Short mmCIF file of C-alpha atoms in Angstrom, two decimals:
data_model
loop_
_atom_site.label_atom_id
_atom_site.label_comp_id
_atom_site.label_asym_id
_atom_site.label_seq_id
_atom_site.Cartn_x
_atom_site.Cartn_y
_atom_site.Cartn_z
CA MET A 1 -0.53 -23.17 3.47
CA ASN A 2 2.39 -25.02 5.15
CA PRO A 3 4.95 -26.96 3.02
CA ASP A 4 3.30 -29.89 1.24
CA ALA A 5 4.50 -33.52 1.02
CA SER A 6 6.41 -33.05 -2.25
CA THR A 7 8.42 -30.24 -0.69
CA LEU A 8 9.19 -32.25 2.45
CA ALA A 9 10.30 -35.28 0.39
CA LEU A 10 13.54 -33.52 -0.65
CA ALA A 11 14.75 -33.17 2.92
CA SER A 12 17.96 -35.23 2.64
CA ILE A 13 20.55 -35.53 -0.18
CA GLU A 14 23.94 -37.16 -0.85
CA PHE A 15 26.77 -35.30 -2.58
CA ASP A 16 30.16 -36.42 -3.93
CA LEU A 17 33.00 -34.00 -3.15
CA GLY A 18 35.58 -35.80 -5.34
CA ALA A 19 35.52 -33.41 -8.28
CA ILE A 20 36.07 -30.20 -6.32
CA GLU A 21 39.66 -28.91 -6.56
CA GLU A 22 41.41 -27.09 -3.74
CA GLY A 23 40.37 -23.43 -3.79
CA GLN A 24 37.18 -24.22 -5.69
CA SER A 25 33.60 -23.72 -4.52
CA VAL A 26 30.38 -25.20 -5.79
CA THR A 27 26.80 -24.34 -4.93
CA ILE A 28 24.34 -27.21 -4.66
CA LEU A 29 20.64 -27.29 -3.81
CA TRP A 30 19.25 -28.79 -0.63
CA ARG A 31 15.56 -28.31 0.25
CA GLY A 32 15.52 -25.68 -2.47
CA LEU A 33 18.18 -23.79 -0.55
CA PRO A 34 21.57 -23.17 -2.13
CA VAL A 35 24.45 -24.70 -0.16
CA PHE A 36 28.09 -23.64 -0.52
CA VAL A 37 30.64 -26.45 -0.60
CA ARG A 38 34.12 -24.95 -0.47
CA HIS A 39 37.42 -26.82 -0.67
CA ARG A 40 39.50 -24.43 1.40
CA THR A 41 43.20 -23.78 0.87
CA GLN A 42 45.64 -24.18 3.78
CA ALA A 43 46.08 -20.38 3.84
CA GLU A 44 42.33 -19.90 4.34
CA ILE A 45 42.20 -22.45 7.13
CA ASP A 46 45.17 -20.81 8.89
CA GLU A 47 43.58 -17.38 8.47
CA ALA A 48 40.32 -18.60 10.01
CA LYS A 49 42.12 -20.25 12.93
CA ALA A 50 44.20 -17.16 13.67
CA VAL A 51 41.14 -14.97 14.41
CA PRO A 52 40.78 -14.26 18.16
CA MET A 53 37.30 -15.09 19.55
CA SER A 54 36.96 -11.52 20.85
CA ASP A 55 36.82 -10.21 17.25
CA LEU A 56 33.70 -12.23 16.48
CA LYS A 57 30.10 -11.05 16.69
CA ASP A 58 28.89 -14.67 16.87
CA PRO A 59 31.89 -16.49 18.40
CA ALA A 60 32.60 -19.95 16.97
CA THR A 61 35.92 -21.73 16.47
CA ASP A 62 36.94 -22.84 13.01
CA GLU A 63 36.87 -26.46 14.29
CA SER A 64 33.22 -26.13 15.33
CA ARG A 65 32.26 -25.23 11.76
CA THR A 66 33.92 -28.20 10.05
CA LYS A 67 34.14 -31.97 10.67
CA GLU A 68 37.26 -33.36 12.35
CA GLY A 69 39.71 -34.70 9.77
CA HIS A 70 37.87 -32.91 6.97
CA GLU A 71 38.65 -29.35 7.90
CA GLN A 72 39.42 -28.37 4.30
CA TRP A 73 35.66 -28.76 3.60
CA LEU A 74 33.37 -25.91 4.54
CA ILE A 75 29.70 -26.69 3.94
CA MET A 76 27.19 -23.93 4.68
CA ILE A 77 23.72 -22.82 3.66
CA ALA A 78 24.42 -20.04 1.18
CA ASN A 79 21.68 -17.68 2.31
CA CYS A 80 22.94 -14.69 4.25
CA THR A 81 21.63 -14.87 7.82
CA HIS A 82 20.33 -11.32 7.48
CA LEU A 83 17.63 -11.49 4.82
CA GLY A 84 18.62 -14.44 2.70
CA CYS A 85 20.59 -13.12 -0.31
CA ILE A 86 23.51 -15.17 -1.64
CA PRO A 87 26.87 -13.66 -0.62
CA VAL A 88 29.58 -13.47 -3.28
CA GLY A 89 32.57 -15.74 -2.62
CA GLU A 90 36.24 -14.73 -2.25
CA SER A 91 35.39 -11.10 -1.69
CA GLY A 92 35.11 -8.55 1.08
CA GLU A 93 37.65 -7.45 3.66
CA PHE A 94 37.92 -10.89 5.27
CA ASP A 95 38.66 -13.00 2.14
CA GLY A 96 35.43 -14.93 2.63
CA TRP A 97 31.99 -13.87 1.43
CA ALA A 98 30.35 -10.45 1.00
CA CYS A 99 26.59 -10.05 0.67
CA PRO A 100 25.53 -7.69 -2.14
CA CYS A 101 22.18 -6.85 -0.55
CA HIS A 102 22.93 -5.18 2.75
CA GLY A 103 26.71 -5.33 3.04
CA SER A 104 27.34 -8.18 5.49
CA GLN A 105 30.84 -9.71 5.31
CA PHE A 106 31.94 -13.19 6.31
CA ASP A 107 35.42 -14.64 6.85
CA THR A 108 37.00 -17.83 5.46
CA ALA A 109 35.06 -19.91 8.02
CA GLY A 110 31.77 -18.21 7.05
CA ARG A 111 31.60 -16.26 10.30
CA ILE A 112 29.93 -12.85 10.41
CA ARG A 113 32.52 -10.08 10.72
CA LYS A 114 30.77 -6.90 9.62
CA GLY A 115 27.32 -5.66 8.62
CA PRO A 116 23.71 -6.32 9.66
CA ALA A 117 23.67 -10.15 9.64
CA PRO A 118 23.29 -11.31 13.26
CA THR A 119 24.89 -14.78 13.02
CA ASN A 120 27.43 -16.86 11.09
CA LEU A 121 26.38 -18.59 7.87
CA VAL A 122 24.46 -21.68 8.94
CA VAL A 123 26.18 -25.06 8.80
CA PRO A 124 23.50 -27.60 7.85
CA PRO A 125 23.37 -31.00 9.56
CA TYR A 126 25.66 -33.32 7.52
CA GLU A 127 27.84 -36.43 7.87
CA PHE A 128 30.78 -37.84 5.94
CA ILE A 129 29.68 -41.28 4.69
CA SER A 130 33.12 -41.88 3.14
CA ASP A 131 36.14 -39.63 2.45
CA THR A 132 34.44 -37.92 -0.46
CA LEU A 133 30.74 -38.58 0.05
CA VAL A 134 28.58 -36.41 2.34
CA GLN A 135 24.95 -36.72 3.30
CA ILE A 136 23.28 -33.39 3.94
CA GLY A 137 20.09 -33.29 6.01
CA MET B 1 -25.00 15.07 5.59
CA SER B 2 -28.45 14.31 4.24
CA GLU B 3 -29.64 17.79 5.19
CA HIS B 4 -27.77 19.14 2.15
CA SER B 5 -29.67 16.95 -0.28
CA THR B 6 -31.82 18.72 -2.79
CA TYR B 7 -32.97 15.46 -4.33
CA THR B 8 -36.60 15.03 -5.20
CA PRO B 9 -37.45 11.93 -7.21
CA GLY B 10 -38.51 13.05 -10.67
CA SER B 11 -40.45 10.16 -12.08
CA GLY B 12 -42.59 7.41 -10.63
CA ILE B 13 -39.82 4.84 -11.05
CA GLU B 14 -37.32 7.04 -9.22
CA LYS B 15 -39.79 7.49 -6.38
CA TRP B 16 -40.40 3.72 -6.26
CA LEU B 17 -36.63 3.07 -6.17
CA ASP B 18 -36.00 5.82 -3.61
CA GLU B 19 -38.32 4.14 -1.12
CA ARG B 20 -36.56 0.79 -1.52
CA LEU B 21 -32.87 1.52 -2.28
CA PRO B 22 -32.13 5.26 -2.17
CA ILE B 23 -29.02 4.86 -4.32
CA ILE B 24 -29.72 7.90 -6.50
CA ARG B 25 -30.29 10.03 -3.41
CA PHE B 26 -27.07 8.70 -1.89
CA SER B 27 -25.06 9.40 -5.04
CA LYS B 28 -26.47 12.89 -5.36
CA GLU B 29 -25.72 13.70 -1.73
CA HIS B 30 -22.18 12.34 -1.76
CA LEU B 31 -20.94 12.72 -5.32
CA MET B 32 -22.72 15.92 -6.39
CA ASP B 33 -24.15 18.10 -3.64
CA PHE B 34 -21.54 17.33 -0.99
CA PRO B 35 -20.53 20.69 0.55
CA THR B 36 -16.79 21.14 -0.02
CA PRO B 37 -14.67 24.01 1.33
CA LYS B 38 -14.25 26.59 -1.42
CA ASN B 39 -10.52 27.16 -0.78
CA LEU B 40 -9.14 23.69 -1.62
CA ASN B 41 -5.94 23.89 -3.68
CA TYR B 42 -4.54 21.43 -6.22
CA TRP B 43 -2.91 19.29 -3.50
CA TRP B 44 -6.48 18.21 -2.71
CA THR B 45 -7.01 16.70 -6.17
CA PHE B 46 -4.75 13.76 -5.31
CA GLY B 47 -7.57 11.93 -3.53
CA ALA B 48 -9.47 11.65 -6.81
CA ILE B 49 -6.22 10.93 -8.69
CA LEU B 50 -5.60 8.01 -6.33
CA VAL B 51 -9.07 6.58 -6.99
CA MET B 52 -8.23 6.79 -10.69
CA CYS B 53 -4.90 5.01 -10.09
CA LEU B 54 -6.62 2.18 -8.23
CA GLY B 55 -9.10 1.88 -11.11
CA ILE B 56 -6.31 1.73 -13.71
CA GLN B 57 -4.44 -0.94 -11.73
CA ILE B 58 -7.54 -3.11 -11.32
CA VAL B 59 -8.64 -2.88 -14.96
CA THR B 60 -5.17 -3.48 -16.44
CA GLY B 61 -4.47 -6.13 -13.79
CA VAL B 62 -7.59 -8.15 -14.55
CA ILE B 63 -6.64 -8.19 -18.25
CA LEU B 64 -3.03 -9.17 -17.47
CA ALA B 65 -4.25 -12.07 -15.32
CA MET B 66 -6.04 -13.45 -18.38
CA HIS B 67 -2.67 -13.93 -20.10
CA TYR B 68 -0.30 -14.56 -17.19
CA THR B 69 0.76 -18.03 -15.97
CA PRO B 70 1.65 -18.32 -12.27
CA ASN B 71 4.17 -21.15 -12.52
CA ILE B 72 7.92 -20.79 -12.00
CA GLY B 73 8.62 -22.51 -15.32
CA MET B 74 6.31 -20.27 -17.34
CA ALA B 75 5.77 -16.99 -15.47
CA PHE B 76 8.80 -15.18 -16.87
CA ASP B 77 7.98 -16.20 -20.45
CA SER B 78 4.30 -15.43 -20.05
CA VAL B 79 5.11 -11.81 -19.17
CA GLU B 80 7.29 -11.58 -22.28
CA HIS B 81 4.43 -13.19 -24.21
CA ILE B 82 2.12 -10.43 -22.96
CA ARG B 83 4.58 -7.77 -24.04
CA ARG B 84 5.21 -9.22 -27.50
CA ASP B 85 2.22 -11.28 -28.63
CA VAL B 86 -0.93 -10.22 -26.81
CA ASN B 87 -3.01 -7.58 -28.60
CA GLY B 88 -2.19 -4.28 -26.93
CA GLY B 89 -0.28 -6.27 -24.32
CA ARG B 90 2.75 -4.03 -24.42
CA MET B 91 0.66 -1.03 -23.36
CA ILE B 92 -1.45 -2.90 -20.81
CA GLN B 93 1.68 -4.28 -19.15
CA SER B 94 3.52 -0.97 -19.14
CA PHE B 95 0.47 0.93 -17.81
CA HIS B 96 0.21 -1.60 -14.99
CA ALA B 97 3.92 -1.51 -14.13
CA VAL B 98 4.27 2.29 -14.49
CA GLY B 99 0.89 2.62 -12.78
CA ALA B 100 2.32 1.16 -9.58
CA SER B 101 5.00 3.87 -9.51
CA MET B 102 2.52 6.63 -10.31
CA PHE B 103 0.16 5.29 -7.61
CA PHE B 104 2.94 5.59 -5.03
CA ALA B 105 4.02 9.03 -6.29
CA ALA B 106 0.43 10.21 -5.81
CA VAL B 107 0.03 8.55 -2.42
CA TYR B 108 3.23 10.15 -1.11
CA ILE B 109 1.98 13.58 -2.21
CA HIS B 110 -1.40 12.83 -0.61
CA ILE B 111 0.25 11.76 2.68
CA PHE B 112 2.63 14.73 2.80
CA ARG B 113 -0.27 17.08 2.01
CA GLY B 114 -2.12 15.62 5.00
CA MET B 115 0.96 16.09 7.18
CA TYR B 116 1.46 19.73 6.23
CA PHE B 117 -2.16 20.80 6.59
CA GLY B 118 -2.77 18.72 9.74
CA SER B 119 -5.51 16.67 8.10
CA TYR B 120 -4.97 13.91 10.68
CA LYS B 121 -6.12 16.04 13.62
CA ALA B 122 -9.46 15.70 15.41
CA PRO B 123 -12.05 14.88 14.22
CA ARG B 124 -10.24 13.11 11.34
CA GLU B 125 -8.10 10.54 13.22
CA ILE B 126 -10.00 7.52 11.88
CA LEU B 127 -9.81 8.96 8.37
CA TRP B 128 -6.02 9.20 8.74
CA ILE B 129 -5.67 5.71 10.26
CA LEU B 130 -7.66 4.19 7.38
CA GLY B 131 -5.33 6.03 5.01
CA VAL B 132 -2.24 4.52 6.66
CA LEU B 133 -3.93 1.12 6.41
CA ILE B 134 -4.46 1.66 2.69
CA PHE B 135 -0.78 2.62 2.36
CA LEU B 136 0.24 -0.63 4.09
CA LEU B 137 -2.05 -2.69 1.85
CA MET B 138 -0.63 -0.91 -1.20
CA MET B 139 2.90 -1.82 -0.13
CA ALA B 140 1.93 -5.49 0.28
CA THR B 141 0.14 -5.52 -3.07
CA ALA B 142 2.95 -3.77 -4.93
CA PHE B 143 5.54 -6.11 -3.44
CA MET B 144 3.61 -9.25 -4.42
CA GLY B 145 2.94 -7.88 -7.89
CA TYR B 146 6.65 -7.23 -8.34
CA VAL B 147 7.34 -10.92 -7.66
CA LEU B 148 5.02 -12.17 -10.43
CA PRO B 149 7.30 -11.54 -13.50
CA TRP B 150 9.75 -13.95 -11.79
CA GLY B 151 12.91 -12.10 -12.77
CA GLN B 152 16.01 -11.87 -10.62
CA MET B 153 14.76 -8.79 -8.76
CA SER B 154 11.36 -10.46 -8.26
CA GLY B 155 12.79 -13.61 -6.72
CA TRP B 156 15.28 -11.83 -4.50
CA ALA B 157 12.70 -9.31 -3.36
CA ALA B 158 10.53 -12.26 -2.35
CA THR B 159 13.46 -13.86 -0.52
CA VAL B 160 14.48 -10.73 1.36
CA ILE B 161 10.98 -9.54 2.29
CA THR B 162 9.74 -12.93 3.49
CA ASN B 163 12.96 -13.24 5.51
CA ILE B 164 11.98 -10.07 7.37
CA PHE B 165 9.25 -12.12 9.08
CA ALA B 166 11.81 -14.75 10.14
CA ALA B 167 13.32 -12.16 12.49
CA ILE B 168 10.26 -12.34 14.75
CA PRO B 169 11.18 -14.43 17.82
CA ILE B 170 9.68 -17.94 18.23
CA VAL B 171 7.06 -17.84 15.44
CA GLY B 172 9.54 -16.46 12.87
CA THR B 173 10.67 -19.63 11.08
CA PRO B 174 7.25 -21.36 10.95
CA LEU B 175 5.80 -18.08 9.69
CA LEU B 176 8.51 -17.85 7.02
CA GLU B 177 7.71 -21.38 5.79
CA LEU B 178 4.01 -20.57 5.85
CA LEU B 179 4.52 -17.46 3.71
CA ARG B 180 6.73 -19.31 1.22
CA GLY B 181 4.95 -22.65 1.28
CA GLY B 182 8.41 -24.23 1.44
CA PHE B 183 11.91 -23.80 2.81
CA SER B 184 12.82 -21.40 0.05
CA VAL B 185 11.04 -19.15 -2.47
CA GLY B 186 9.56 -21.42 -5.15
CA ASN B 187 6.42 -22.36 -7.03
CA PRO B 188 4.11 -22.42 -3.97
CA THR B 189 5.34 -18.89 -3.16
CA LEU B 190 4.57 -17.63 -6.65
CA ASN B 191 1.09 -19.17 -6.60
CA ARG B 192 0.05 -17.70 -3.28
CA PHE B 193 1.49 -14.29 -4.18
CA PHE B 194 -0.54 -14.31 -7.40
CA SER B 195 -3.69 -15.22 -5.48
CA LEU B 196 -3.12 -12.49 -2.88
CA HIS B 197 -2.08 -9.92 -5.48
CA TYR B 198 -5.47 -10.42 -7.12
CA LEU B 199 -7.32 -10.27 -3.79
CA LEU B 200 -5.73 -7.27 -2.07
CA PRO B 201 -6.74 -4.52 -4.54
CA PHE B 202 -10.36 -5.30 -3.77
CA VAL B 203 -9.60 -5.11 -0.05
CA ILE B 204 -7.99 -1.73 -0.78
CA ALA B 205 -11.13 -0.65 -2.65
CA ALA B 206 -13.22 -1.59 0.40
CA VAL B 207 -10.96 0.37 2.76
CA VAL B 208 -11.06 3.31 0.31
CA ALA B 209 -14.87 3.24 0.66
CA LEU B 210 -14.47 3.44 4.44
CA HIS B 211 -11.85 6.20 3.99
CA ILE B 212 -14.32 8.27 1.95
CA TRP B 213 -17.11 7.52 4.41
CA ALA B 214 -14.88 8.76 7.24
CA LEU B 215 -14.12 11.84 5.11
CA HIS B 216 -17.79 12.60 4.52
CA VAL B 217 -18.66 12.69 8.22
CA PRO B 218 -16.56 15.76 9.23
CA GLY B 219 -16.07 16.91 5.61
CA ASN B 220 -12.80 17.98 4.00
CA ASN B 221 -10.02 19.71 5.86
CA ASN B 222 -8.77 22.77 3.92
CA PRO B 223 -5.59 24.82 3.47
CA ILE B 224 -6.29 27.14 6.41
CA GLY B 225 -7.47 24.31 8.65
CA VAL B 226 -10.46 26.30 9.95
CA ASP B 227 -13.76 24.39 10.20
CA VAL B 228 -16.67 25.20 7.93
CA LYS B 229 -18.86 27.64 9.87
CA ASP B 230 -21.44 28.67 7.33
CA THR B 231 -22.17 26.08 4.64
CA LYS B 232 -23.52 28.74 2.25
CA ARG B 233 -20.53 31.10 2.50
CA ASP B 234 -17.69 28.62 3.06
CA THR B 235 -18.50 25.73 0.73
CA LEU B 236 -19.36 24.83 -2.84
CA PRO B 237 -21.13 21.71 -4.07
CA PHE B 238 -18.69 18.95 -5.05
CA HIS B 239 -20.23 18.86 -8.54
CA PRO B 240 -19.48 20.68 -10.78
CA TYR B 241 -16.80 22.69 -8.92
CA TYR B 242 -14.57 19.88 -7.63
CA THR B 243 -15.46 17.22 -10.18
CA MET B 244 -14.03 19.64 -12.77
CA LYS B 245 -11.00 20.58 -10.69
CA ASP B 246 -10.27 16.91 -9.95
CA ALA B 247 -10.75 15.96 -13.61
CA PHE B 248 -8.26 18.67 -14.62
CA GLY B 249 -5.81 17.39 -11.98
CA MET B 250 -6.21 13.87 -13.36
CA VAL B 251 -5.44 15.04 -16.90
CA LEU B 252 -2.26 16.80 -15.72
CA PHE B 253 -1.27 13.70 -13.75
CA LEU B 254 -1.81 11.49 -16.81
CA ILE B 255 0.77 13.46 -18.81
CA PRO B 256 3.87 12.11 -16.99
CA PHE B 257 2.02 8.79 -16.57
CA ALA B 258 1.57 8.46 -20.33
CA TRP B 259 5.12 9.64 -20.99
CA PHE B 260 6.53 6.83 -18.85
CA ALA B 261 4.14 4.21 -20.21
CA PHE B 262 4.63 5.08 -23.87
CA PHE B 263 8.25 6.22 -24.04
CA ALA B 264 10.12 4.80 -21.06
CA PRO B 265 8.20 1.85 -19.59
CA ASP B 266 11.33 0.26 -18.14
CA ILE B 267 13.10 3.36 -16.82
CA LEU B 268 11.71 2.86 -13.32
CA GLY B 269 12.60 -0.83 -13.25
CA HIS B 270 15.85 -2.76 -13.15
CA PRO B 271 17.62 -4.54 -16.03
CA ASP B 272 18.25 -7.50 -13.71
CA ASN B 273 14.54 -8.26 -13.74
CA TYR B 274 14.88 -9.30 -17.38
CA ILE B 275 16.94 -12.28 -16.23
CA GLN B 276 14.86 -15.19 -14.98
CA PHE B 277 15.05 -15.86 -11.23
CA ASN B 278 18.05 -17.97 -10.20
CA SER B 279 17.96 -19.02 -6.56
CA GLN B 280 21.74 -19.55 -6.53
CA VAL B 281 22.94 -16.12 -7.65
CA THR B 282 21.97 -12.77 -6.16
CA PRO B 283 22.44 -9.75 -8.46
CA ALA B 284 25.40 -7.61 -7.42
CA HIS B 285 23.35 -4.46 -6.83
CA ILE B 286 20.00 -5.29 -5.38
CA VAL B 287 17.67 -2.42 -4.58
CA PRO B 288 13.90 -2.32 -4.23
CA GLU B 289 11.59 -0.21 -6.37
CA TRP B 290 12.06 3.51 -5.72
CA TYR B 291 8.94 3.82 -3.58
CA PHE B 292 10.31 1.43 -0.95
CA LEU B 293 13.78 3.01 -0.76
CA PRO B 294 13.28 5.20 2.36
CA PHE B 295 12.07 2.23 4.40
CA TYR B 296 14.75 -0.01 2.91
CA ALA B 297 17.39 2.52 4.02
CA ILE B 298 15.98 2.38 7.55
CA LEU B 299 16.07 -1.44 7.55
CA ARG B 300 19.66 -1.44 6.39
CA ALA B 301 20.86 1.31 8.72
CA ILE B 302 20.54 -0.94 11.76
CA ASP B 303 23.67 -3.10 11.75
CA PHE B 304 24.33 -3.20 15.48
CA ASN B 305 22.93 -5.25 18.38
CA LEU B 306 21.11 -3.50 21.20
CA LEU B 307 20.99 -5.29 24.59
CA PHE B 308 19.46 -8.71 23.88
CA ILE B 309 17.99 -7.72 20.49
CA ASP B 310 20.15 -8.73 17.54
CA SER B 311 20.76 -6.46 14.56
CA LYS B 312 18.36 -8.33 12.27
CA LEU B 313 15.36 -8.10 14.60
CA LEU B 314 16.23 -4.51 15.51
CA GLY B 315 16.34 -3.56 11.82
CA VAL B 316 12.91 -5.10 11.35
CA ILE B 317 11.56 -3.28 14.43
CA PHE B 318 12.74 0.07 13.03
CA PHE B 319 11.48 -0.79 9.55
CA GLY B 320 8.02 -1.73 10.82
CA GLY B 321 8.03 1.11 13.34
CA SER B 322 8.74 3.70 10.65
CA ILE B 323 5.33 2.94 9.11
CA LEU B 324 3.39 2.00 12.25
CA ILE B 325 4.35 5.30 13.89
CA LEU B 326 2.12 7.03 11.33
CA PHE B 327 -0.90 5.45 13.04
CA PHE B 328 -0.06 7.48 16.16
CA LEU B 329 0.59 10.77 14.39
CA PRO B 330 -2.79 12.32 15.41
CA TRP B 331 -1.75 12.02 19.06
CA LEU B 332 1.95 12.79 18.64
CA ASP B 333 1.27 16.21 17.16
CA THR B 334 0.00 18.18 20.16
CA SER B 335 -0.70 21.48 18.40
CA LYS B 336 -4.33 22.54 18.15
CA VAL B 337 -3.70 24.44 14.92
CA ARG B 338 -4.13 22.25 11.85
CA SER B 339 -2.57 24.10 8.93
CA GLY B 340 1.21 24.43 8.69
CA ASN B 341 0.63 27.86 7.12
CA PHE B 342 -0.07 29.27 10.58
CA ARG B 343 2.69 27.40 12.43
CA PRO B 344 5.97 29.32 11.95
CA MET B 345 8.23 26.70 13.59
CA PHE B 346 6.42 23.58 12.37
CA LYS B 347 6.80 24.79 8.78
CA TRP B 348 10.61 24.56 9.01
CA PHE B 349 10.61 21.21 10.72
CA TYR B 350 8.09 19.90 8.17
CA TRP B 351 10.38 20.76 5.27
CA LEU B 352 13.37 19.36 7.15
CA PHE B 353 11.40 16.12 7.50
CA VAL B 354 10.67 16.12 3.76
CA VAL B 355 14.35 16.67 2.95
CA ASN B 356 15.29 13.90 5.39
CA PHE B 357 12.78 11.56 3.72
CA VAL B 358 14.19 12.34 0.26
CA ALA B 359 17.69 11.76 1.67
CA LEU B 360 16.60 8.34 2.95
CA THR B 361 15.27 7.56 -0.55
CA TYR B 362 18.66 8.47 -2.01
CA LEU B 363 20.58 6.50 0.61
CA GLY B 364 18.41 3.42 0.08
CA ALA B 365 19.66 3.28 -3.51
CA GLN B 366 23.35 3.54 -2.55
CA PRO B 367 25.59 0.59 -1.65
CA ALA B 368 25.85 -0.15 2.08
CA GLU B 369 29.37 1.12 2.62
CA GLY B 370 31.42 4.05 3.91
CA ILE B 371 29.72 7.41 4.38
CA TYR B 372 26.32 6.08 3.22
CA VAL B 373 26.03 3.82 6.26
CA ILE B 374 26.66 6.71 8.66
CA LEU B 375 24.30 9.07 6.83
CA SER B 376 21.59 6.38 6.81
CA LYS B 377 21.89 6.09 10.58
CA ILE B 378 21.62 9.87 11.07
CA CYS B 379 18.59 10.14 8.75
CA THR B 380 16.90 7.15 10.39
CA ALA B 381 17.40 8.69 13.81
CA TYR B 382 15.98 12.02 12.60
CA TYR B 383 12.94 10.31 11.06
CA PHE B 384 11.94 8.98 14.49
CA ILE B 385 13.00 12.12 16.39
CA HIS B 386 10.61 14.14 14.22
CA PHE B 387 7.65 12.08 15.39
CA ILE B 388 8.64 11.27 18.96
CA VAL B 389 10.37 14.49 20.07
CA ILE B 390 9.85 17.41 17.68
CA LEU B 391 6.09 17.17 17.05
CA PRO B 392 5.05 16.75 20.73
CA VAL B 393 7.39 19.55 21.85
CA LEU B 394 6.49 22.01 19.06
CA GLY B 395 2.82 21.97 20.05
CA ARG B 396 3.81 23.22 23.50
CA ILE B 397 6.42 25.87 22.72
CA GLU B 398 5.18 27.31 19.42
CA THR B 399 3.04 30.45 19.15
CA PRO B 400 0.83 30.04 16.08
CA ARG B 401 -0.03 32.98 13.87
CA PRO B 402 -3.61 34.29 14.16
CA LEU B 403 -6.12 32.22 12.18
CA PRO B 404 -8.67 33.73 9.78
CA THR B 405 -12.12 33.66 11.33
CA SER B 406 -13.63 31.75 8.43
CA ILE B 407 -12.88 30.10 5.10
CA SER B 408 -14.87 32.73 3.30
CA GLU B 409 -12.81 35.52 4.92
CA SER B 410 -9.54 33.88 3.87
CA VAL B 411 -10.76 33.70 0.27
CA LEU B 412 -12.54 37.04 -0.11
CA GLY B 413 -10.84 39.16 2.54
CA LYS B 414 -12.54 40.73 5.55
CA ALA B 415 -16.04 42.09 4.91
CA HIS B 416 -15.97 45.87 5.33
#
């Protein structure tokens, strides 16, 4: 009953970021999982950097959640780390994401700030192949 | 209880059969002559009502499976096809969907009846444990059935519930992928849920047979909780006395059942489930079916870490524990008196527990914010306190009222 070969074949994808405007988010599919790709505004990046580590349930710096030189891009698996619903973007008390299922709230770096989710939204393994092309998985 | 059989094979064929497979003797002993306490009230008809519910679900379900397509591209449309095109499909589908709700309504009444009248106490512990097992199987079956129409609520229920297993340390993620047959909820998930949804009702039927077997060893509990002392004075044969009473109970139960099925088949569901599943958008207000709300409220109430256990695992522990604790109820309640009628303190705490359970149902349907979060935590705490603290303590400090000496005395008054 484990995942079959056709499921495993979709393990790695390439995605072009070029068309995403600042302040815009898109959701793409990777391994059947939705992935948020957000082009963050400078205000959002500053807000995420200003948060003291002691306020975080799952401490992680903003830098650790993005790639150096590409910090305007936030790429995360869109499933809430609680039970897997898709949080709604640009909502909640922390200007990030709020999950409609059980009330978890995430900040502009996708870090858990409030509610039952135990950890930050998961950053999938990815690399920048060029300035606008990423390979996820 | 073969000593109560009055069966004598009538014809030569019956005698021949009786010596090889005494099925007529068995049926007569257990379905007709079985000595049943004469003071059972209408709360006791829910056992038979539940058998009827299981029958309705299996018959309608088998017919639905003839028209349903378990494929993510076609499942949603095939359910609409059943409702619009299949002969009588609208009624078969609504009886099956409403039937699940009615089944749970009846099982909750049956469970709470058992709790009030102490039906779980010796010598009926195994009977009770089998009942809790049936309840668990029903929950699994209902959940997987809810996924099959492949609407938004279906898909997100599948996502959330399978994710519960991911909280288990070490084996969690492999187990999650095993349940889903992939990294996310998709076609393999739908196929295996369909397969299991067809299988489990028959497992339930088998456990029901064991449940009734375990019932027929000590016989029924009754509203005063006093054992049968004199079969002649305290009991009546199951047929015709209780077959008629149960049949009347079934008819009454079918009135709201039919009302829902004919006039409001969708009132217990959610409009979002008429939108096909989209794995990229979660509906804004996601709640389970009403019969899962109390347990959902408990799951959601835990939003804090405790020592090394994170909030997700802790929520799952409380969620699972809220059902598993029922298995231990026969040993948590230390009182020797069965019926709540003769336990002045228990009676109050019982109704407080019922109110708390209804409150959890209400809270499960509310958004997870503000006062609801705090109330959910209080009600969750009380749910467990009832089992772990109140029941064991009550048995020690309470003075029960005097019990009638026999069932017959409680019905007819003392013989003068």
